[in-house]
Every structure is written in C-alpha cells, then in structure tokens.
Short mmCIF file of C-alpha atoms in Angstrom, two decimals:
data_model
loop_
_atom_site.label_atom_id
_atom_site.label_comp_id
_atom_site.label_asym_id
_atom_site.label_seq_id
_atom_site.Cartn_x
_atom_site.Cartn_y
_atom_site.Cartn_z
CA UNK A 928 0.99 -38.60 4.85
CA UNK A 929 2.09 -42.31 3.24
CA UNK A 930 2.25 -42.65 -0.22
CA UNK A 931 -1.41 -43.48 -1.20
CA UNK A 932 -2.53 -40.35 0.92
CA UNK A 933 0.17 -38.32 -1.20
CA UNK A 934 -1.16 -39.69 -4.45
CA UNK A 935 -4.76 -39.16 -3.54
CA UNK A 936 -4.96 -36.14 -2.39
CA UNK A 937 -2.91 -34.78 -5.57
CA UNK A 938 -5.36 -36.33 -7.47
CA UNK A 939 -7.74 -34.09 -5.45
CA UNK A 940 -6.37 -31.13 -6.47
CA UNK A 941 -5.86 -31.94 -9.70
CA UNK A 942 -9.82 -32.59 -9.94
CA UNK A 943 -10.73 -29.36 -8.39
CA UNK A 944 -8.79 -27.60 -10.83
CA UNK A 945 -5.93 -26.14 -8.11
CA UNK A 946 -3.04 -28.17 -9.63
CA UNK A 947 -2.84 -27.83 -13.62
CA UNK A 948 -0.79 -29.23 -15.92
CA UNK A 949 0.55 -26.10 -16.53
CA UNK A 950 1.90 -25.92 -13.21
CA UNK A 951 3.25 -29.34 -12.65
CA UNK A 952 6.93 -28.28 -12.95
CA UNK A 953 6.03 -26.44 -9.87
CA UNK A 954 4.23 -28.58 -7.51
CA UNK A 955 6.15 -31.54 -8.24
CA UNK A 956 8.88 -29.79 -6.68
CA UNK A 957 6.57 -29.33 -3.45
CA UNK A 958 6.18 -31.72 -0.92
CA UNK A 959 2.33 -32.97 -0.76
CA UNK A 960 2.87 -32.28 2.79
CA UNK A 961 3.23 -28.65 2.07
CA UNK A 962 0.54 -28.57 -0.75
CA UNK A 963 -1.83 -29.91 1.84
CA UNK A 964 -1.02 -26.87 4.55
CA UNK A 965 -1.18 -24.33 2.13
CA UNK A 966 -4.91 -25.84 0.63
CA UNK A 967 -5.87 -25.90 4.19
CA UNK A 968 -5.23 -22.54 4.64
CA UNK A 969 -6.66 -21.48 1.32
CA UNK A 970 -9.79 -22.89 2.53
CA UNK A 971 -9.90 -20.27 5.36
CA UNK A 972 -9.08 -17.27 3.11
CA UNK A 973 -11.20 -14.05 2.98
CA UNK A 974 -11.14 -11.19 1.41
CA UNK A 975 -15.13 -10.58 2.93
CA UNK A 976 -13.18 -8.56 5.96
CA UNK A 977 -10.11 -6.40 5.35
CA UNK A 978 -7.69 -3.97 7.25
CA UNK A 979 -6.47 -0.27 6.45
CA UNK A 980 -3.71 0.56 8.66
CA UNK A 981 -3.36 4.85 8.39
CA UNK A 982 -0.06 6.12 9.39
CA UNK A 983 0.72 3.67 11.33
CA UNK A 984 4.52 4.30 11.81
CA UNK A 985 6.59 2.27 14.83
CA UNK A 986 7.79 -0.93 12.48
CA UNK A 987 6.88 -3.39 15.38
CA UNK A 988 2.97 -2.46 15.08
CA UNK A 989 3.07 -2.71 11.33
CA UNK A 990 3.99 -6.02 11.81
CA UNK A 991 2.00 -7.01 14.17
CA UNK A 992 -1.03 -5.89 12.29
CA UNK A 993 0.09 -7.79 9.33
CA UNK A 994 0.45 -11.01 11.33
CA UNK A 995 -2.41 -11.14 13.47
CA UNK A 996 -4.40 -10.23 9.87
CA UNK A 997 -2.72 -13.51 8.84
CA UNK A 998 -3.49 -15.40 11.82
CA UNK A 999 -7.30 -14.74 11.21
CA UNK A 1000 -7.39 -15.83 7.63
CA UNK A 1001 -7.48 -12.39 5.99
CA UNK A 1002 -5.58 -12.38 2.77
CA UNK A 1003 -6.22 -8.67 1.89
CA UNK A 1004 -4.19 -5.56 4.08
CA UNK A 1005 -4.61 -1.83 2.70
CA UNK A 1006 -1.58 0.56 4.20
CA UNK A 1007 -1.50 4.04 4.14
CA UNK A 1008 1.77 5.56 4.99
CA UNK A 1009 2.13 8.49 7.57
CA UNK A 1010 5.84 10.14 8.52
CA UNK A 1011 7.46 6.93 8.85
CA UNK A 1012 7.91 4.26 5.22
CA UNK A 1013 5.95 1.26 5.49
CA UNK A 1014 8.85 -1.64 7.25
CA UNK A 1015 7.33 -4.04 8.95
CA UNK A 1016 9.81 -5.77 11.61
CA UNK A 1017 10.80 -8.88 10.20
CA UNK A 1018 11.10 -10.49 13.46
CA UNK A 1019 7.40 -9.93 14.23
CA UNK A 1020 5.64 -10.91 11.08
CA UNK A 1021 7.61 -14.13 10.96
CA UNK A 1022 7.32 -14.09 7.11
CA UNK A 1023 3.19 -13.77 7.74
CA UNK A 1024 3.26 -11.05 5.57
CA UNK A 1025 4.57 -12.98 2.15
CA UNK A 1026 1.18 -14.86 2.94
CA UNK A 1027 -0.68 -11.49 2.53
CA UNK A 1028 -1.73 -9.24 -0.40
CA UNK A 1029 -0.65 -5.90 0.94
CA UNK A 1030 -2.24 -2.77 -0.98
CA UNK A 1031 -0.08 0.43 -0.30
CA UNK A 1032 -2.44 3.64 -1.02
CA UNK A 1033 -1.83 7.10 -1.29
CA UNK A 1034 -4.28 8.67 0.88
CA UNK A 1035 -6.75 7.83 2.92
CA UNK A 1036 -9.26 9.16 0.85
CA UNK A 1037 -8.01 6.68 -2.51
CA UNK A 1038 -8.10 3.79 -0.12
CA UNK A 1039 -11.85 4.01 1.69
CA UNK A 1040 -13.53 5.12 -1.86
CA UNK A 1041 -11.94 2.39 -3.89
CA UNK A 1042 -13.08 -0.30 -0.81
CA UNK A 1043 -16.82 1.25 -1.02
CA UNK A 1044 -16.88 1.31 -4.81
CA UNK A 1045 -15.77 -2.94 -3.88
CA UNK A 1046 -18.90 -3.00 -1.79
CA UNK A 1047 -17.24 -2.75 1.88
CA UNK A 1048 -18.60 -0.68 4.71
CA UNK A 1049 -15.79 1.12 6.50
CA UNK A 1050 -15.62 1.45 10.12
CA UNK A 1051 -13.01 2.97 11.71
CA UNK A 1052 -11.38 2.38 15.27
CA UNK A 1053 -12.63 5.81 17.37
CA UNK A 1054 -13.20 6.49 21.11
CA UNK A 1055 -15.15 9.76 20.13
CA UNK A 1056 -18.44 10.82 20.59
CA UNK A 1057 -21.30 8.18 18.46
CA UNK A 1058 -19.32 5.56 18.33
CA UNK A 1059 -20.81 2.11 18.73
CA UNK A 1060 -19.03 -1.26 20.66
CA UNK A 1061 -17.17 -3.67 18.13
CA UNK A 1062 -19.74 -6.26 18.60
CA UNK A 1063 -22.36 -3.96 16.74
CA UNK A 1064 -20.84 -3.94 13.87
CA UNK A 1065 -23.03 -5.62 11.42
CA UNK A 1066 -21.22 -7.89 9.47
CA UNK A 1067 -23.85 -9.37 7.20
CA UNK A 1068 -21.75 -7.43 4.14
CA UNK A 1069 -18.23 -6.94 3.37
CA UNK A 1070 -16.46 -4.62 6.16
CA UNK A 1071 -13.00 -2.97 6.33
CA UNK A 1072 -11.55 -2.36 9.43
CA UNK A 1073 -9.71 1.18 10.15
CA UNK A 1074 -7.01 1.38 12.39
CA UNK A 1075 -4.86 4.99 13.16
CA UNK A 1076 -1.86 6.24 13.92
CA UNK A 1077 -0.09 5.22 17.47
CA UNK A 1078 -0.50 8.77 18.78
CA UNK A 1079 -3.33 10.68 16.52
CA UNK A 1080 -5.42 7.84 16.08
CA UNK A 1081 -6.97 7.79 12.89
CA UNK A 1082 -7.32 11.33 10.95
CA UNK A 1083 -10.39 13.38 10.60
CA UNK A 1084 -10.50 12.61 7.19
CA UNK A 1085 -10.90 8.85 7.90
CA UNK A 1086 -13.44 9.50 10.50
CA UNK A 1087 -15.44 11.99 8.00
CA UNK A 1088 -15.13 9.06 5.00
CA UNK A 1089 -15.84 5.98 7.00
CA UNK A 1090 -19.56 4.44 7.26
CA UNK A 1091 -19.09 4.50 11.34
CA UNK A 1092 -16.84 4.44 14.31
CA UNK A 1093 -16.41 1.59 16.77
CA UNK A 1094 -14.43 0.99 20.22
CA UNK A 1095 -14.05 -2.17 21.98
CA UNK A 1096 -15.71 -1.58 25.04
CA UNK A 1097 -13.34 -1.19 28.26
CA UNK A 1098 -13.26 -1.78 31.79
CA UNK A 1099 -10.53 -0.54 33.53
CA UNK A 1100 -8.81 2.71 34.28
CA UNK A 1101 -6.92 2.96 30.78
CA UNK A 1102 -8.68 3.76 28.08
CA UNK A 1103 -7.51 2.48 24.76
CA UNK A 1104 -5.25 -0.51 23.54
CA UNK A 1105 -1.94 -0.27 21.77
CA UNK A 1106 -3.06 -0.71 18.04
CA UNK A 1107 -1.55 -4.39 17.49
CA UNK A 1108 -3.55 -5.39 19.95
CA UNK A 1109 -6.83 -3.60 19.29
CA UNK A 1110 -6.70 -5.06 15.60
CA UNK A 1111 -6.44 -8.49 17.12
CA UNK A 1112 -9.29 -8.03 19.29
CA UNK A 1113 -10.75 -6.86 16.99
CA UNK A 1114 -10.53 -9.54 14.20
CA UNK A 1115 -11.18 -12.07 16.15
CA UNK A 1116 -14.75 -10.77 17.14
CA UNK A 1117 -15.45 -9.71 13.45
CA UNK A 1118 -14.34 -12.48 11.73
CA UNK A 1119 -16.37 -15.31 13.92
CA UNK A 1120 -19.63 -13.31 13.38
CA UNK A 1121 -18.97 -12.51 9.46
CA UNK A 1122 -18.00 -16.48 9.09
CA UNK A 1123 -21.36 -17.31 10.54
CA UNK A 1124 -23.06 -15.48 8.82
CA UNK A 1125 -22.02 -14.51 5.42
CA UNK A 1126 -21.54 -18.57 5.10
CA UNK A 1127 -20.18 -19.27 1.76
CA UNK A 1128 -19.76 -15.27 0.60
CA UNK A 1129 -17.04 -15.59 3.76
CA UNK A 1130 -14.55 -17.45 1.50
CA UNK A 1131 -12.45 -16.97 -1.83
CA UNK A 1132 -14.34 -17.84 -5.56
CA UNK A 1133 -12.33 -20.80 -6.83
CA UNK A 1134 -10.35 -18.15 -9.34
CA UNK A 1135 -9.37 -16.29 -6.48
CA UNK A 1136 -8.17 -19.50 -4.66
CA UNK A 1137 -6.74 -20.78 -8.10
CA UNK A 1138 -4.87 -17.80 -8.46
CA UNK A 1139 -3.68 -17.50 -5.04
CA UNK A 1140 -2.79 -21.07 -4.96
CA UNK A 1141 -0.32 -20.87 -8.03
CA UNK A 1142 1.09 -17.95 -6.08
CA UNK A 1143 2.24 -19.52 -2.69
CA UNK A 1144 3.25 -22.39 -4.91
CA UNK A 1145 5.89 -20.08 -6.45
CA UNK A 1146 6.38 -18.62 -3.11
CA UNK A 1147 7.28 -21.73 -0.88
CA UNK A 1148 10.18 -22.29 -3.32
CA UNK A 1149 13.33 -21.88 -2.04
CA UNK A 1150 14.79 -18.43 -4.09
CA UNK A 1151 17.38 -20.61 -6.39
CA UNK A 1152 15.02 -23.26 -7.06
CA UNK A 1153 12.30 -20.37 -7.61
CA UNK A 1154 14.78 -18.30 -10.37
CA UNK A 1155 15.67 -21.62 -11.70
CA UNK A 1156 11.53 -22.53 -12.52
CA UNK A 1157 10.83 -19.25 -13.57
CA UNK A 1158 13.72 -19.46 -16.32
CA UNK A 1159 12.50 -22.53 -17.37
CA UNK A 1160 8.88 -21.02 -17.97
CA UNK A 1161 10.39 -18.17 -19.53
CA UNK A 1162 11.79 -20.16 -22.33
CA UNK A 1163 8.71 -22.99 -22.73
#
C-alpha cells in the first residue's frame, strides 16, 4: 500500500464512521497496512452462528475449537467448564483467541436459555437415536453449535435443552471425530449455507463492527505502547 492508497483508504474509514476522532491517538499509531487486515476481517464477522463448547477439558481441543471458530469468521464462543479450568494451549490458538469474544457460563442450562432468549436455535453434536446429518440443519435463523465433552459427549441436560441433535454423517469403521475436528467440519458446512442465505443478517450492524473495531485497535498495540495510550486517555 503506497502513500495515496494509505491516505485513501483512511479517509474511507473515517467516512464510514470506523475511525473517529476520538480514536485518532490510536490508529495513528497503526500501520494502514494493519488497519486494512483487521477491516477485512471485520467484514467477515458473525455473530449469526456461534459455538458452546461443554466440558470440554484436554487444553489442546479448547484451543483448537477457539481457532478454527476464528478461522471461519465467528467472533462469538460460549464455554462451559467441566473438571478441567478453561486453558486453551497457547501454542494452538496462535493468539486466535484475543480475536474472539469468549463467554464463560455457568451451566449449561444459563448458556442455551440466554442464546434462545437471543433468538438462536441450538443444536447439539449427538450420534444418538433422531438425530439428523449436519447438512439439515436449517440455517435460515441464528444457530449455536453444541459441542461435548472428549469422553461423555455432551450431557443429557444439553441434549434435553437443545432445539435438535446433529452428526456428520460417516463412512468408515470409526464412528465419531475427535471434537476439534468435528467443530471444524462442522463450521465450515454451516457457515457457507447461513452466508448464503441469511445474506446481509450474516454480518455485524455497523455498532457492532464500530465497537469491535476500536477494540482490536487497542489490541494490536504492542502492551507498553497500549498502557502508555490508555494513560493518556485516562487523563484527557
């Protein structure tokens, strides 16, 4: 990006409203290369589909969860915790998760009745009896996507709460995937049919993205320069 580019496209932002006067301690200090990643991503946000992760306890699946949820533009990841405290592995979410809005509940039962009472269907990851393939999931409103426990799979609970079951149809001898990978299977399906068809619904409000924005401004900071800024505000 040359200069003109540079100056352009923060004149861009500063016409949509995403770069404020306000702010302009902050983003001056951010290389328009960087402000033009992070917009790019911001573009791709949802919050239309959404993870709950129940008990999941082995630190390398927590992560991996958290980065493939990333990867597929979700910015929204509910965790509840089982025997084991929620910490990710560092070396697997590859700082994904500071991109990510992570929502620690309670219970199970806290985190699928505030999603419904947000409008989302819950469907939860299940090989059991009336359970329906991944791809018939209907996606035409918001959805939250349940994954269990390593072991246990998700609880009874969850499976008594939740709108429906799915499974992503096999066809070899084993008979489930490890959960990392069944949540990126399963995103990946879910979130090129909701992006088709929820169309504009898909993507953040401009106050979410505003808001978000500001955020990974802050965040991209390096943690001197960061304490530094936020002194600065402090006292203006």
């Amino acid at each position: 990006m040359d200069e003109k580019e540079a100056k352009a496209f923060i004149e861009q932002l500063q016409q949509e409203g995403l770069l404020t006067e306000a702010m302009r301690p902050v983003w001056q200090m951010i290389m328009p290369e960087r402000l033009k990643r992070m917009y790019d991503v911001l573009n791709e946000r949802t919050r239309y589909i959404t993870i709950i992760t129940e008990a999941v306890d082995d630190p390398h699946n927590q992560a991996a969860v958290l980065r493939s949820a990333e990867a597929f533009g979700l910015q929204d990841v509910y965790v509840v915790t089982g025997s084991a405290p929620f910490q990710p592995n560092p070396f697997v979410t590859r700082n994904a998760d500071k991109w990510l809005t992570v929502q620690q509940k309670k219970d199970i039962q806290t985190a699928i009745q505030q999603l419904k009472e947000s409008g989302y269907q819950v469907f939860a990851s299940y090989l059991g009896e009336g359970t329906i393939p991944l791809q018939a999931i209907d996606v035409s409103r918001p959805t939250a996507l349940l994954f269990g426990n390593e072991h246990r799979g998700v609880s009874d609970e969850a499976i008594r709460l939740a709108d429906g079951t799915f499974m992503i149809p096999m066809h070899g001898f084993v008979q489930s995937f490890n959960i990392s990978v069944a949540a990126a299977l399963t995103l990946y399906d879910v979130t090129e049919r909701a992006r088709r068809q929820a169309g504009e619904a898909y993507y953040l409000p401009f106050a979410e993205k505003k808001a978000l924005y500001e955020q990974w401004m802050w965040q991209t900071l390096q943690p001197r320069l960061r304490r530094m800024m936020e002194m600065q505000f402090q006292k203006s």
